[in-house]
Coordinates of C-alpha atoms and ligand atoms in Angstrom, one line a residue:
M1 CA 2.1 -20.2 -10.2
I2 CA 1.5 -16.5 -10.7
G3 CA 0.4 -14.6 -7.6
I4 CA -1.7 -11.4 -7.9
L5 CA -1.5 -8.9 -5.0
A6 CA -5.2 -8.6 -4.1
V7 CA -5.4 -5.9 -1.5
Q8 CA -6.7 -3.0 -3.7
G9 CA -6.9 -2.1 -7.3
D10 CA -7.7 -4.1 -10.5
F11 CA -6.4 -7.5 -9.5
R12 CA -9.5 -9.2 -10.9
E13 CA -8.6 -8.0 -14.4
H14 CA -5.1 -9.5 -14.1
E15 CA -6.7 -12.8 -12.9
L16 CA -9.0 -12.8 -16.0
A17 CA -6.1 -12.0 -18.3
Y18 CA -4.2 -15.0 -17.1
R19 CA -7.3 -17.2 -17.1
R20 CA -7.8 -16.5 -20.8
V21 CA -4.4 -18.0 -21.5
G22 CA -4.6 -20.9 -19.1
V23 CA -2.0 -19.7 -16.6
P24 CA -3.1 -20.5 -13.0
T25 CA -3.1 -17.6 -10.5
R26 CA -3.6 -17.1 -6.8
R27 CA -4.7 -14.0 -4.9
V28 CA -2.1 -12.9 -2.5
R29 CA -3.2 -11.0 0.6
R30 CA -1.0 -12.4 3.3
A31 CA 2.7 -13.5 3.5
E32 CA 1.6 -17.2 3.5
D33 CA -0.1 -16.8 0.1
L34 CA 3.4 -16.4 -1.5
E35 CA 4.3 -20.0 -0.9
G36 CA 4.9 -21.7 -4.3
V37 CA 4.4 -18.4 -6.2
R38 CA 7.1 -17.7 -8.8
G39 CA 5.9 -14.4 -10.0
L40 CA 3.9 -11.7 -8.2
V41 CA 1.8 -9.1 -10.1
I42 CA 1.1 -5.8 -8.4
P43 CA -2.0 -4.3 -10.0
G44 CA -2.9 -0.7 -10.8
G45 CA -5.0 1.1 -8.3
E46 CA -4.0 3.6 -5.6
S47 CA -0.4 3.2 -4.8
T48 CA -0.5 4.6 -1.3
T49 CA -3.3 2.2 -0.3
I50 CA -1.7 -0.8 -1.9
G51 CA 1.6 0.0 -0.2
K52 CA 0.1 0.5 3.2
L53 CA -1.9 -2.7 3.1
A54 CA 0.9 -4.8 1.7
R55 CA 3.1 -3.6 4.5
E56 CA 0.5 -4.2 7.2
Y57 CA -0.4 -7.7 5.9
G58 CA 3.3 -8.8 5.8
V59 CA 3.3 -9.2 2.1
E60 CA 6.0 -6.6 1.5
A61 CA 8.5 -8.2 3.9
E62 CA 7.9 -11.7 2.5
A63 CA 8.1 -10.5 -1.1
R64 CA 11.4 -8.8 -0.3
R65 CA 12.8 -11.9 1.3
R66 CA 11.8 -14.1 -1.7
Y67 CA 12.9 -11.6 -4.3
E68 CA 16.3 -11.3 -2.6
A69 CA 16.6 -15.1 -2.3
G70 CA 16.1 -15.3 -6.1
T71 CA 12.8 -17.3 -6.0
L72 CA 10.3 -14.5 -6.8
A73 CA 9.8 -12.3 -9.9
L74 CA 7.8 -9.0 -9.6
W75 CA 5.7 -7.2 -12.1
G76 CA 4.1 -3.8 -11.2
T77 CA 1.5 -2.2 -13.4
C78 CA 1.0 1.5 -12.9
A79 CA 0.5 1.9 -9.1
G80 CA 2.3 -1.5 -8.9
A81 CA 5.3 0.0 -10.7
I82 CA 5.3 2.8 -8.1
W83 CA 5.4 0.0 -5.4
L84 CA 8.5 -1.4 -7.0
A85 CA 10.4 1.9 -7.6
R86 CA 13.5 2.7 -5.7
E87 CA 12.6 6.4 -5.8
V88 CA 9.2 8.2 -5.9
E89 CA 9.8 11.8 -6.7
G90 CA 8.3 14.1 -4.1
Y91 CA 7.0 11.2 -1.9
P92 CA 10.1 9.9 -0.1
D93 CA 7.9 8.2 2.5
Q94 CA 5.6 6.4 0.0
P95 CA 5.2 2.9 1.5
R96 CA 6.7 0.5 -1.1
L97 CA 9.0 -2.4 -1.8
G98 CA 11.4 -0.3 -3.7
V99 CA 13.7 -3.0 -5.1
M100 CA 13.7 -1.8 -8.7
E101 CA 16.3 0.8 -9.7
I102 CA 13.8 3.2 -11.3
A103 CA 12.6 6.6 -10.3
V104 CA 8.9 7.6 -10.9
R105 CA 6.9 10.7 -10.8
R106 CA 3.3 10.1 -9.9
N107 CA 0.4 11.3 -12.0
A108 CA 2.9 13.0 -14.2
Y109 CA 0.9 13.1 -17.5
G110 CA -1.1 16.0 -16.1
R111 CA -4.7 16.5 -15.2
Q112 CA -5.9 17.3 -18.7
V113 CA -4.8 14.0 -20.1
E114 CA -5.4 11.8 -17.1
S115 CA -6.0 8.8 -19.4
F116 CA -5.1 8.0 -22.9
E117 CA -4.6 5.1 -25.3
T118 CA -1.8 4.5 -27.8
D119 CA -0.2 1.8 -29.9
L120 CA 3.3 1.1 -28.6
E121 CA 6.2 -0.4 -30.4
V122 CA 7.6 -3.0 -28.0
E123 CA 11.0 -4.6 -28.5
G124 CA 10.6 -8.3 -29.3
F125 CA 6.9 -8.0 -30.3
D126 CA 6.1 -8.5 -34.0
R127 CA 3.2 -5.9 -34.0
P128 CA 2.3 -2.9 -31.8
F129 CA 0.7 -3.3 -28.4
H130 CA -2.4 -1.3 -27.7
A131 CA -1.7 0.4 -24.4
I132 CA -4.1 2.1 -21.9
F133 CA -2.7 4.7 -19.5
I134 CA -4.7 5.8 -16.5
R135 CA -3.2 8.5 -14.3
A136 CA 0.1 6.9 -15.0
P137 CA 3.4 7.7 -13.4
V138 CA 6.3 8.7 -15.6
I139 CA 9.5 6.7 -15.2
T140 CA 12.2 9.4 -15.0
R141 CA 15.3 7.3 -14.4
V142 CA 16.2 3.7 -15.3
G143 CA 19.2 2.2 -13.5
P144 CA 21.9 0.0 -15.0
G145 CA 21.0 -3.7 -15.5
L146 CA 17.5 -2.8 -16.6
R147 CA 16.2 -2.7 -20.2
V148 CA 13.6 -0.4 -21.7
L149 CA 11.3 -2.4 -24.0
A150 CA 8.9 0.4 -24.9
R151 CA 8.7 4.2 -24.7
Y152 CA 5.9 6.8 -25.0
Q153 CA 7.1 10.2 -26.2
G154 CA 10.6 9.3 -25.2
D155 CA 9.8 8.2 -21.6
P156 CA 10.2 4.5 -20.6
V157 CA 6.8 2.7 -20.1
F158 CA 7.9 -0.9 -20.1
V159 CA 11.1 -1.8 -18.3
V160 CA 12.5 -5.3 -17.5
G161 CA 15.4 -6.7 -15.5
E162 CA 16.3 -9.9 -13.8
R163 CA 13.1 -11.0 -12.0
L164 CA 11.7 -7.5 -12.4
M165 CA 9.2 -5.8 -14.7
A166 CA 7.4 -2.5 -14.7
T167 CA 4.7 -1.2 -17.0
T168 CA 3.1 2.2 -16.5
F169 CA 0.1 1.1 -18.8
H170 CA -2.5 -1.5 -18.2
P171 CA -2.2 -4.7 -20.3
E172 CA -4.9 -6.3 -18.1
L173 CA -7.5 -3.9 -19.6
T174 CA -7.0 -5.2 -23.2
E175 CA -7.4 -8.7 -24.5
D176 CA -3.9 -9.0 -25.9
P177 CA -2.1 -11.5 -23.6
R178 CA 1.5 -10.8 -24.8
V179 CA 2.6 -8.8 -21.8
H180 CA 1.1 -11.2 -19.4
L181 CA 2.8 -14.1 -21.2
Y182 CA 6.1 -12.2 -21.2
F183 CA 6.0 -12.0 -17.4
A184 CA 5.0 -15.6 -17.0
R185 CA 8.1 -16.5 -19.0
L186 CA 10.3 -14.1 -17.1
A187 CA 9.1 -15.6 -13.8
G188 CA 9.5 -19.2 -15.1
A189 CA 5.8 -19.9 -14.5
E190 CA 4.8 -20.3 -18.1
E191 CA 4.5 -24.1 -18.1
A192 CA 0.7 -24.1 -18.0
A193 CA 0.2 -21.4 -20.7
R194 CA -1.8 -22.6 -23.7
V195 CA -0.2 -20.1 -26.1
G196 CA 3.1 -18.5 -26.2
Ligands
LIG1 N1 -2.1 7.5 -9.9 C1 -2.2 6.3 -9.2 C2 -1.2 6.4 -8.0 O1 -0.3 7.1 -8.0 C3 -1.8 5.1 -10.0 C4 -2.9 5.0 -11.1 C5 -3.1 3.6 -11.6 O2 -2.6 2.6 -11.1 N2 -3.9 3.5 -12.6 O3 -1.4 5.6 -7.1

């Protein structure tokens, strides 16, 4: 089962993306909702709001416990990637889980180009992935043990590790299921997927 953190942001789009490929999901709002969840998706949205609510509702503590116990994989998209990041430049008190050894700089593509689309070469994909970036953070540091699967203008935009995945773009806003399926596999929750 894939869980989708559903406190703020575009969790419905992630739900639809998994529905299209037949992977069951559950909305996660409270700690109890993580029972039986192998992989948790943290959507794009407003990272401070997501972080505050996840803390207040007990999801942060329970996700940390399950991640550290080795039973939960985590995928953050955009604001979700900020939630996972060990370091948020300029915002040391940003409420977040912080288990992934990456540093991020919020809204770092600048005001003029808040949003853009591009075709990314992704390691392991046989054709480019059309990626939508919306007020995306820039990943400025990637720790050992993590692998960069795609870059935009030299900066990492798709990073994976053991039970960890971060994308600064929004695969839930296109109909290409490959990144969602990649995470379902990484989380060991792909059994119900129709395509792979
Ligand atoms: N700029 C947002 C933040 O820092 C993230 C944007 C997004 O998730 N699309 O919270």
